[in-house]
Every structure is written in C-alpha cells, then in structure tokens.
C-alpha cells in the first residue's frame, strides 16, 4: 500500500513537471519577455488585479452582515438550507450562473428595464456581479465559522460589563474574525484572479480581459506560443505566489459543520433582530434570483423548435469525464494518504510536511497554466485533440486531488488514532485492514466523491484547451449557446446542469452529515 501511495504521488508530480517543462519553451521558442513592456499586456495585468481586488473586497463587505445575521439568529427558519445553498453557489458550474445573470440582467433581462438605458452587463459590471455571487457564500461560511468559535465566557463577560453593541463588535466579534478576514480576502482574490469562464463570457471585449482569457486566446486563436508562455508564467508567479503565502498561514474550513446550536450567543434587541431577519431575507433573494431567472429565460416558442437530443451527448460526456476524474482523484488521494499516515504515526514531521505539500501543490498552479504547459509539451509528440479526452480527465484529476485529500485526511487520521495499535497487534494484512476501514470511512469517502464530482463537471478551463466539437461537454455547450445569444437553449441546458449538481450536492450533504455523527 505504501508503494502504491508513492506511485500515485509520483504520477501527480510527473504531470506538473511535464507541464512546467512545456512552460520552459517550445523548441527554440521561449517566453517573449519583451511583452512585459507592451501597453496591452500591462492593461490586461492591471485589469486582472483590479477586478480580483474589487471582487474580494465587495464579497467580504456583503458577507459580513449576512454572517452576523446567521450567527445572531441560530434558530431562524431555513438556516440549514441556506447554508447548503451557500455551498451550491460556491461550487456551482460558472456557466449556469452566467446564463442566470444574462436572463436576469442581460440585454432583454428580467429586471434590466429597471436599471436604465446605460446599464450594460458585459464588462466590469458583470464580472464583479458573477464573482460576488460565487464567492460571497464562501466568505459567509468562513466568517460564520469564526463567529461560532467565540467562547461563551467572552459574551458573558461582555454582558456583565454591560458593553454596547458597538463595544461588543470591537472587543468580541472583530478579534474573532480579524485573522480570517485577510485569509478569506486573499483566497477570494486568487480565485477571481484565476477566473476564466466568467471573464470569457462576460468580459465583453479587450478592455475587460484577464490573463487567463488572454492565455486562451494566444494559444487557441493566434497560436502565439511565446505570448502564451509569457502570460502563463505571469499568471503562475502572481497567483501561485500569493496562494503559497496564504497556505503557509493556514486554511479556511468553509465546509465545516455548522455548530451554532451548541453555542451560547447574546440575544439582540428586537429592532436588531428585525434588521438581521431583513438581511437574511435579502441574502435568500440575492442567491436565488439568478437561479429563478433561468426559468424565466426559457422562451416557449424557441423551446418547441429545440431538439432536446442535442443535450444528451454533452450531458453524458460531462458525466463520464467528471466521474472518471473524480473516481481517479479519490483513489489517488486514498493511496497518497498511506505514506502520509505512516509519517504522522511515526512522528516524522518534516516528512509529513513534504508529503502534504507534494500532494496539494497543484493548488498553487492555476488549471489554465497547467493546461497550457502540458499542451505545449504534448503538441510535438502526440495529437492533443485525439488524446484530449484522456488529458482532460488526467488534468481534472490532478487539480481535484487536493480537495479530495482535504476531506479524507481527518477521517483516516481519526481511524489511526483509535485502531492503529489494534491493527498492528492483530498483524492484519492490507486487505483485512481495508475491510475494517471501509465502514469507518465510507460516509466521508462518498461525500468527498460527490464534492469533487461537482467541481469536475463544471470544468471549462481545461476543456477549452484540449476539447473539441466532436465530444463537447455541457458547460461548453452552454457557453456556445450564450455566446450566440441563444439564451433559451442556454437556460435549459443550465437547468439540466444545475439539477445534476443539486442532486450530487444533496448526496454530499447527506453523507457529510453521517460522517460528522
């Protein structure tokens, strides 16, 4: 089992090394560093940073009052469902959201007439709206987790000292969330800086282009290898460097179980409770509006002319690719955890840190950067389009391993703490030990599979490099419909994709709850 774990780890590292080998240069063509002085490159870089910084700031500013409302209203109706909706919004395939926003705020959107003639969804407006929708739920859960960690004694002492609401905010709440605000903001910045589908669909032109989209255009439209390499290295150094600094300071457990019912919280005044309820209601409206708009975006006349068979092949392709990548990611994660568990048991701290970093290092490199590097490496050796499906599965698997590992690791360590000595004394074979482990880890294994399956099924960045029209996926089909203003078809396909993700996430929540108990 240990040997299998080392082989699995070597496979993950080998994919990254080959991608970086490709990034070094294509034959005699290396990166065009003269591009750094080009005004167009500087404009792209500045816009990438600006939109990511604004998205992170606005997501945090909107998430903070909503997290406080959920904290001070632990028994409010629909609270668990709202937190599940937050998970759905965060991992929702981006094209589903984009279609909902176009149906809601596009040229013929549901509420566009209320915004005036000057309103335009495409450009910075649409990018910020999409990023806020995707990342605010992540910030809500992260801030709520920190608020739930405030000890009862702090609130009781504040009550004895008769602190005002403002004083409680400054002396009790802010110290609890201060450390996580920078972490959350940094992670959201990296996510938005690496955003591809949102900018590709809602950018609206060269003035609203980010590095990820510019990499795709340089490689697939212009086939300008030196430009693509320069952009990819810039993307990697900025996003990867920032993410590396953040991971060294800790992680954000946005998928942690909600434990507010076990905490003692101060009871706000009636007027404050009403304000919190209003904020909570507005949170529901904000998250549900784009989803509801998908239904209103379907034109019955256009739907009658639409051949539903067009959805079957992309849906099946998406499910097959995502399931293959998710199963492979779960299998590799379990195998990689074997040498890691042995290092933890034997107290080899440095070895543990090294193994963990190697297993999760792909978080540092954006998927687009890995895709470009591997594409350039494979181009003179094989036909990337012919082998594209296999490469899509492999790259998706590599990018999913850190998420699967994060979910599986605590449960397996808990098993070792309780049963390792017993297994050793009984001299169990690996197969016998696996039979004992299975009932213990099955719920978290299934919930992890559901999570990575949702993440894989919404992939657009990797498919944009290696995919082709012969076996298009559902997200790419939605992008094609939305790009040609066939909003009814895009809305219908988005609802199909959203329904699939909703079912998978329901399984995730169900098995995660069993795992926590």
XYZ file of C-alpha atoms in Angstrom:
517
model
C 0.000 0.000 0.000
C 2.898 2.353 0.781
C 4.472 1.629 -2.609
C 1.141 2.324 -4.341
C 0.944 5.621 -2.467
C 4.407 6.649 -3.647
C 3.493 5.734 -7.246
C 0.296 7.804 -7.007
C 2.243 10.763 -5.639
C 4.841 10.383 -8.392
C 2.062 10.482 -11.016
C 0.714 13.787 -9.665
C 4.178 15.313 -9.544
C 5.066 13.987 -13.030
C 2.063 15.738 -14.630
C 3.125 19.037 -13.070
C 6.770 18.572 -14.058
C 5.804 17.860 -17.679
C 3.587 20.961 -17.676
C 6.440 23.088 -16.341
C 8.803 21.551 -18.900
C 6.359 22.721 -21.538
C 6.278 26.188 -19.973
C 10.053 26.482 -20.317
C 9.705 26.766 -24.072
C 8.531 25.257 -27.346
C 11.600 24.070 -29.290
C 13.576 27.294 -29.853
C 10.603 29.471 -28.902
C 10.638 30.533 -25.270
C 8.594 33.179 -23.490
C 8.543 36.609 -25.119
C 9.640 38.708 -22.151
C 9.545 41.844 -24.299
C 5.787 41.558 -23.952
C 6.136 42.869 -20.384
C 6.730 46.367 -21.766
C 3.708 46.192 -24.077
C 0.845 48.507 -23.101
C -1.750 45.826 -23.932
C -0.076 43.353 -21.554
C 0.064 45.972 -18.805
C -3.620 46.759 -19.344
C -4.528 43.059 -19.050
C -2.423 42.669 -15.908
C -3.897 45.793 -14.290
C -7.470 44.754 -15.095
C -6.821 41.224 -13.741
C -5.597 42.672 -10.441
C -8.308 45.353 -10.251
C -11.275 43.058 -10.845
C -9.919 40.444 -8.404
C -9.296 43.051 -5.671
C -12.736 44.641 -6.111
C -14.427 41.222 -6.179
C -12.702 40.169 -2.949
C -13.472 43.445 -1.177
C -17.149 43.542 -2.182
C -17.630 39.829 -1.379
C -16.317 40.370 2.159
C -18.305 43.581 2.715
C -21.550 41.850 1.703
C -20.757 38.601 3.521
C -20.029 40.206 6.891
C -23.582 41.442 7.747
C -25.069 38.193 6.418
C -22.721 36.080 8.560
C -23.672 38.190 11.611
C -27.374 37.708 10.830
C -26.926 33.929 10.693
C -24.891 33.980 13.898
C -27.401 36.025 15.900
C -30.390 34.093 14.513
C -29.327 30.465 15.124
C -32.940 29.247 15.065
C -34.146 31.238 12.055
C -36.280 29.217 9.686
C -34.438 27.704 6.732
C -30.948 28.317 8.161
C -29.504 24.840 7.340
C -30.979 25.047 3.837
C -29.432 28.483 3.329
C -26.001 27.191 4.340
C -26.417 24.326 1.862
C -27.364 26.883 -0.792
C -24.116 28.695 0.012
C -22.201 25.513 -0.843
C -24.158 25.131 -4.092
C -23.430 28.732 -5.103
C -19.713 28.386 -4.388
C -19.220 25.171 -6.364
C -21.910 25.875 -8.969
C -20.676 25.499 -12.579
C -19.868 29.033 -13.660
C -21.803 28.834 -16.926
C -25.026 28.146 -15.005
C -24.601 31.398 -13.086
C -23.647 33.340 -16.210
C -26.772 32.172 -18.015
C -28.877 33.147 -14.997
C -27.288 36.606 -14.878
C -27.873 37.131 -18.607
C -31.529 36.109 -18.178
C -31.790 38.470 -15.210
C -29.638 41.447 -16.184
C -28.774 40.980 -19.863
C -29.994 42.983 -22.823
C -33.515 41.549 -22.505
C -33.171 40.574 -18.858
C -35.955 40.280 -16.338
C -35.009 43.403 -14.368
C -32.833 45.205 -16.948
C -35.551 47.815 -17.720
C -35.357 48.970 -14.093
C -31.631 49.760 -14.428
C -31.880 52.361 -17.199
C -30.659 52.518 -20.793
C -26.995 52.934 -19.811
C -26.860 49.603 -17.969
C -24.553 47.020 -19.522
C -23.967 43.601 -18.012
C -20.860 42.940 -20.082
C -17.563 44.277 -18.810
C -16.516 45.003 -15.232
C -20.148 45.152 -14.029
C -20.967 41.577 -14.984
C -17.590 40.214 -13.857
C -17.983 41.729 -10.385
C -21.596 40.533 -10.044
C -20.657 36.961 -11.012
C -17.628 36.874 -8.717
C -19.595 38.261 -5.774
C -22.309 35.667 -6.282
C -19.797 32.820 -6.446
C -17.529 33.921 -3.591
C -19.740 35.740 -1.088
C -21.237 32.404 0.133
C -17.686 31.151 0.700
C -16.951 34.249 2.805
C -20.255 33.892 4.700
C -19.443 30.356 5.800
C -15.848 31.269 6.656
C -16.847 34.272 8.804
C -19.689 32.348 10.420
C -17.285 29.599 11.421
C -15.049 32.144 13.158
C -18.007 33.739 14.944
C -19.125 30.293 16.131
C -15.698 29.871 17.728
C -16.241 32.811 20.105
C -16.283 31.253 23.621
C -19.337 31.634 25.845
C -17.222 33.309 28.512
C -16.491 36.266 26.224
C -20.186 37.007 25.764
C -20.969 36.514 29.447
C -18.173 38.893 30.418
C -19.421 41.434 27.868
C -22.911 41.156 29.391
C -21.555 41.668 32.922
C -19.651 44.761 31.780
C -22.823 45.998 30.001
C -20.984 46.679 26.749
C -22.898 48.450 23.996
C -23.434 46.724 20.617
C -20.582 48.771 19.131
C -18.261 47.871 22.010
C -19.153 44.179 21.665
C -18.429 44.425 17.947
C -14.993 45.949 18.570
C -13.890 43.899 21.591
C -15.537 40.499 20.990
C -16.509 40.000 17.328
C -13.693 41.753 15.471
C -10.837 39.917 17.261
C -12.571 36.618 16.411
C -12.773 37.299 12.671
C -9.750 39.579 12.176
C -7.317 36.784 11.396
C -9.679 35.145 8.893
C -10.639 38.327 7.019
C -7.217 38.648 5.397
C -7.148 34.911 4.641
C -10.621 34.953 3.100
C -9.872 38.089 1.098
C -6.636 36.578 -0.188
C -8.256 33.293 -1.228
C -11.115 35.101 -2.982
C -8.585 37.346 -4.731
C -6.730 34.272 -6.052
C -9.982 32.617 -7.157
C -11.073 35.739 -9.054
C -7.585 36.355 -10.455
C -7.690 32.817 -11.871
C -11.253 33.241 -13.140
C -11.687 32.063 -16.722
C -15.293 31.303 -17.659
C -16.721 34.466 -16.054
C -14.368 36.798 -17.932
C -14.595 34.792 -21.163
C -18.393 35.055 -21.196
C -18.988 38.465 -19.561
C -15.794 40.366 -20.378
C -17.312 41.958 -23.439
C -14.068 42.964 -25.185
C -10.325 43.643 -24.960
C -10.770 46.268 -22.209
C -12.113 43.612 -19.832
C -9.679 40.763 -20.476
C -7.698 38.925 -17.806
C -4.517 36.892 -18.030
C -6.393 33.566 -18.151
C -8.527 34.625 -21.113
C -5.509 36.180 -22.845
C -3.618 32.883 -22.467
C -6.517 31.006 -24.075
C -6.763 33.499 -26.951
C -2.995 33.491 -27.577
C -2.877 29.702 -27.733
C -6.140 28.713 -29.424
C -6.847 31.706 -31.692
C -3.432 33.179 -32.566
C -1.271 30.125 -31.799
C 1.320 32.550 -30.439
C 3.383 30.208 -28.244
C 5.835 32.817 -26.850
C 2.964 35.124 -25.832
C 1.040 32.270 -24.212
C 4.152 31.240 -22.267
C 4.795 34.789 -21.024
C 1.200 35.196 -19.889
C 1.185 31.757 -18.242
C 4.372 32.457 -16.271
C 2.995 35.820 -15.147
C -0.224 34.150 -14.039
C 1.681 31.444 -12.169
C 4.065 33.803 -10.377
C 1.320 36.126 -9.145
C -1.497 33.675 -8.333
C 0.775 30.827 -7.265
C 2.994 33.048 -5.131
C 0.065 34.643 -3.323
C -1.668 31.301 -2.783
C 1.549 29.799 -1.433
C 1.857 32.613 1.111
C -1.767 32.125 2.176
C -1.447 28.361 2.617
C 1.605 28.879 4.821
C -0.586 30.906 7.197
C -3.391 28.330 7.384
C -6.577 27.268 5.605
C -10.254 28.186 5.602
C -12.676 25.407 6.546
C -15.651 26.581 4.542
C -17.110 23.067 4.522
C -17.068 22.685 8.288
C -20.203 21.554 10.051
C -22.492 24.229 11.447
C -22.330 24.129 15.241
C -24.184 27.316 16.117
C -26.905 25.425 18.004
C -24.283 24.287 20.524
C -23.095 27.843 21.284
C -24.446 30.460 23.643
C -24.992 33.772 21.875
C -26.321 37.091 23.196
C -29.927 37.858 22.325
C -30.089 41.030 20.200
C -32.683 43.713 20.807
C -35.963 43.338 18.880
C -35.045 46.068 16.388
C -31.674 44.399 15.745
C -33.390 41.034 15.265
C -35.681 42.570 12.633
C -32.682 44.063 10.827
C -30.937 40.679 10.865
C -34.056 38.984 9.513
C -34.227 41.552 6.702
C -30.560 40.932 5.838
C -31.196 37.182 5.915
C -34.176 37.582 3.571
C -32.115 39.745 1.197
C -29.447 37.031 1.231
C -32.022 34.484 0.062
C -33.172 36.837 -2.712
C -29.625 37.536 -3.868
C -28.720 33.858 -4.144
C -31.995 32.666 -5.644
C -32.640 35.391 -8.240
C -30.179 34.137 -10.910
C -31.464 30.573 -10.437
C -35.112 31.656 -10.764
C -34.162 33.753 -13.809
C -33.119 30.563 -15.607
C -36.782 29.527 -15.740
C -37.937 32.936 -16.986
C -35.197 32.943 -19.622
C -36.745 29.995 -21.450
C -38.859 31.094 -24.431
C -41.633 28.505 -25.018
C -41.609 29.135 -28.794
C -37.842 28.665 -29.033
C -38.107 25.612 -26.828
C -40.589 23.958 -29.189
C -38.122 24.289 -32.055
C -35.243 22.998 -29.929
C -34.176 19.374 -30.288
C -33.669 18.017 -26.774
C -31.459 15.269 -28.191
C -28.765 17.923 -28.556
C -28.373 17.853 -24.766
C -27.975 14.098 -24.403
C -24.462 13.654 -25.787
C -22.892 16.670 -23.969
C -24.602 15.637 -20.715
C -23.340 12.071 -20.959
C -19.865 13.296 -21.929
C -19.763 15.642 -18.930
C -20.887 12.892 -16.552
C -18.403 10.345 -17.919
C -15.444 12.743 -17.851
C -16.333 14.097 -14.400
C -16.978 10.671 -12.904
C -13.719 9.290 -14.308
C -11.739 12.263 -12.962
C -13.491 12.144 -9.567
C -13.010 8.390 -9.080
C -9.365 8.646 -10.095
C -8.847 11.621 -7.761
C -10.429 9.794 -4.815
C -8.376 6.654 -5.487
C -5.106 8.569 -5.802
C -5.892 10.618 -2.688
C -6.501 7.483 -0.625
C -3.256 5.920 -1.861
C -1.263 9.121 -1.286
C -2.575 9.271 2.276
C -0.959 5.910 3.110
C 2.663 7.158 3.330
C 1.373 10.394 4.852
C -0.445 8.479 7.625
C 2.679 6.416 8.276
C 4.721 9.621 8.630
C 2.186 11.031 11.116
C 2.127 7.817 13.178
C 5.916 7.619 13.329
C 6.237 11.302 14.233
C 8.211 12.256 11.104
C 7.042 15.866 10.999
C 9.304 17.075 8.162
C 8.375 14.092 6.013
C 4.695 14.747 6.720
C 5.003 18.390 5.608
C 6.859 17.370 2.434
C 4.273 14.725 1.507
C 1.377 17.103 2.158
C 2.942 19.814 0.022
C 3.641 17.417 -2.854
C 0.072 16.098 -2.689
C -1.548 19.548 -2.743
C 0.983 21.523 -4.795
C -1.405 21.815 -7.749
C -3.394 24.375 -5.751
C -0.527 26.773 -6.377
C -0.621 26.381 -10.186
C -3.850 27.556 -11.907
C -5.536 24.943 -14.107
C -5.079 27.121 -17.186
C -1.320 27.338 -16.579
C -1.006 23.550 -16.222
C -3.153 23.056 -19.318
C -1.035 25.395 -21.435
C 2.227 23.807 -20.264
C 1.008 20.277 -20.924
C -0.494 21.255 -24.287
C 2.806 22.753 -25.441
C 4.711 19.702 -24.170
C 2.400 17.236 -25.944
C 1.998 19.182 -29.195
C 5.152 17.872 -30.993
C 4.713 14.361 -29.573
C 1.043 13.424 -29.968
C -2.169 14.857 -31.362
C -3.683 16.686 -28.343
C -7.154 16.661 -29.876
C -7.055 12.903 -30.485
C -5.972 12.217 -26.894
C -7.818 15.211 -25.491
C -10.419 13.275 -23.527
C -7.763 11.342 -21.592
C -5.774 14.504 -20.902
C -8.912 16.326 -19.685
C -9.613 13.505 -17.209
C -5.985 13.393 -16.048
C -5.644 17.153 -15.560
C -9.003 17.410 -13.816
C -7.933 14.568 -11.543
C -4.663 16.320 -10.668
C -6.471 19.551 -9.790
C -9.095 17.671 -7.727
C -6.694 15.613 -5.592
C -6.079 18.425 -3.039
C -9.829 18.787 -2.402
C -10.350 15.035 -2.004
C -7.288 14.783 0.218
C -8.526 17.587 2.458
C -11.807 15.725 3.021
C -10.350 12.239 3.541
C -7.345 13.075 5.712
C -9.098 13.925 9.047
C -11.213 10.753 8.982
C -8.287 8.450 8.230
C -6.140 10.086 10.914
C -9.014 9.575 13.356
C -9.117 5.893 12.401
C -5.386 5.565 13.024
C -5.671 7.216 16.429
C -8.353 4.748 17.502
C -7.428 1.490 15.785
C -3.819 1.556 14.535
C -2.366 -0.183 17.589
C -5.081 -2.849 17.463
C -4.465 -3.481 13.731
C -0.742 -3.780 14.405
C -1.200 -6.199 17.287
C -3.516 -8.393 15.182
C -0.993 -8.333 12.297
C -3.729 -7.664 9.755
C -2.970 -7.817 6.048
C -3.631 -4.652 3.974
C -6.783 -6.284 2.543
C -8.123 -7.184 6.006
C -7.348 -3.704 7.300
C -9.162 -2.160 4.335
C -12.267 -4.214 5.155
C -12.209 -2.777 8.685
C -11.544 0.762 7.442
C -14.326 0.768 4.871
C -17.366 1.146 7.201
C -15.468 3.857 9.108
C -14.528 5.982 6.075
C -17.418 5.177 3.714
C -19.553 8.278 4.505
C -16.670 10.735 4.110
C -15.418 8.882 1.027
C -18.817 9.187 -0.653
C -19.223 12.835 0.370
C -15.739 13.596 -0.985
C -16.622 11.862 -4.244
C -19.760 13.997 -4.553
C -17.812 17.212 -3.917
C -15.059 16.557 -6.467
C -17.662 15.323 -8.961
C -19.432 18.695 -8.859
C -16.118 20.521 -9.236
C -15.158 18.332 -12.205
C -18.478 18.542 -14.030
C -18.283 22.341 -14.227
C -14.789 22.454 -15.768
C -14.335 24.863 -18.636
C -10.679 25.997 -18.499
C -9.086 22.594 -19.138
C -11.670 21.618 -21.766
C -11.134 24.918 -23.605
C -7.529 23.865 -24.303
C -7.922 20.124 -25.010
C -11.563 19.757 -26.015
C -13.128 19.712 -29.466
C -16.590 19.883 -31.007
C -16.813 16.118 -31.539
C -17.291 15.438 -27.829
C -18.337 18.752 -26.329
C -19.358 18.960 -22.670
C -22.460 20.551 -21.195
C -20.639 23.670 -19.844
C -19.006 24.242 -23.236
C -22.376 23.779 -24.969
C -23.896 26.385 -22.626
C -21.053 28.770 -23.459
C -21.699 28.242 -27.174
C -25.422 28.953 -26.757
C -24.840 32.044 -24.612
C -22.131 33.335 -26.978
C -24.552 33.179 -29.914
C -27.364 34.782 -27.833
C -29.474 31.605 -27.810
C -30.487 32.345 -24.241
C -33.456 29.955 -24.125
C -31.285 26.992 -25.084
C -28.536 28.132 -22.699
C -31.056 28.458 -19.852
C -32.474 24.983 -20.499
C -29.019 23.393 -20.622
C -28.047 25.314 -17.468
C -31.084 23.976 -15.625
C -30.079 20.432 -16.584
C -26.550 21.013 -15.298
C -27.842 22.715 -12.144
C -30.215 19.811 -11.441
C -27.364 17.313 -11.772
C -25.176 19.358 -9.405
C -28.056 19.791 -6.955
C -28.607 16.028 -6.720
C -24.881 15.389 -6.277
C -24.605 18.063 -3.558
C -27.630 16.624 -1.769
C -25.705 13.348 -1.592
C -22.645 15.276 -0.397
C -24.599 16.901 2.464
C -26.281 13.630 3.383
C -23.074 11.613 3.642
C -21.164 14.503 5.260
C -23.792 14.640 7.993
C -23.412 10.891 8.564
C -19.642 11.303 8.683
C -19.898 14.031 11.328
C -22.047 11.782 13.504
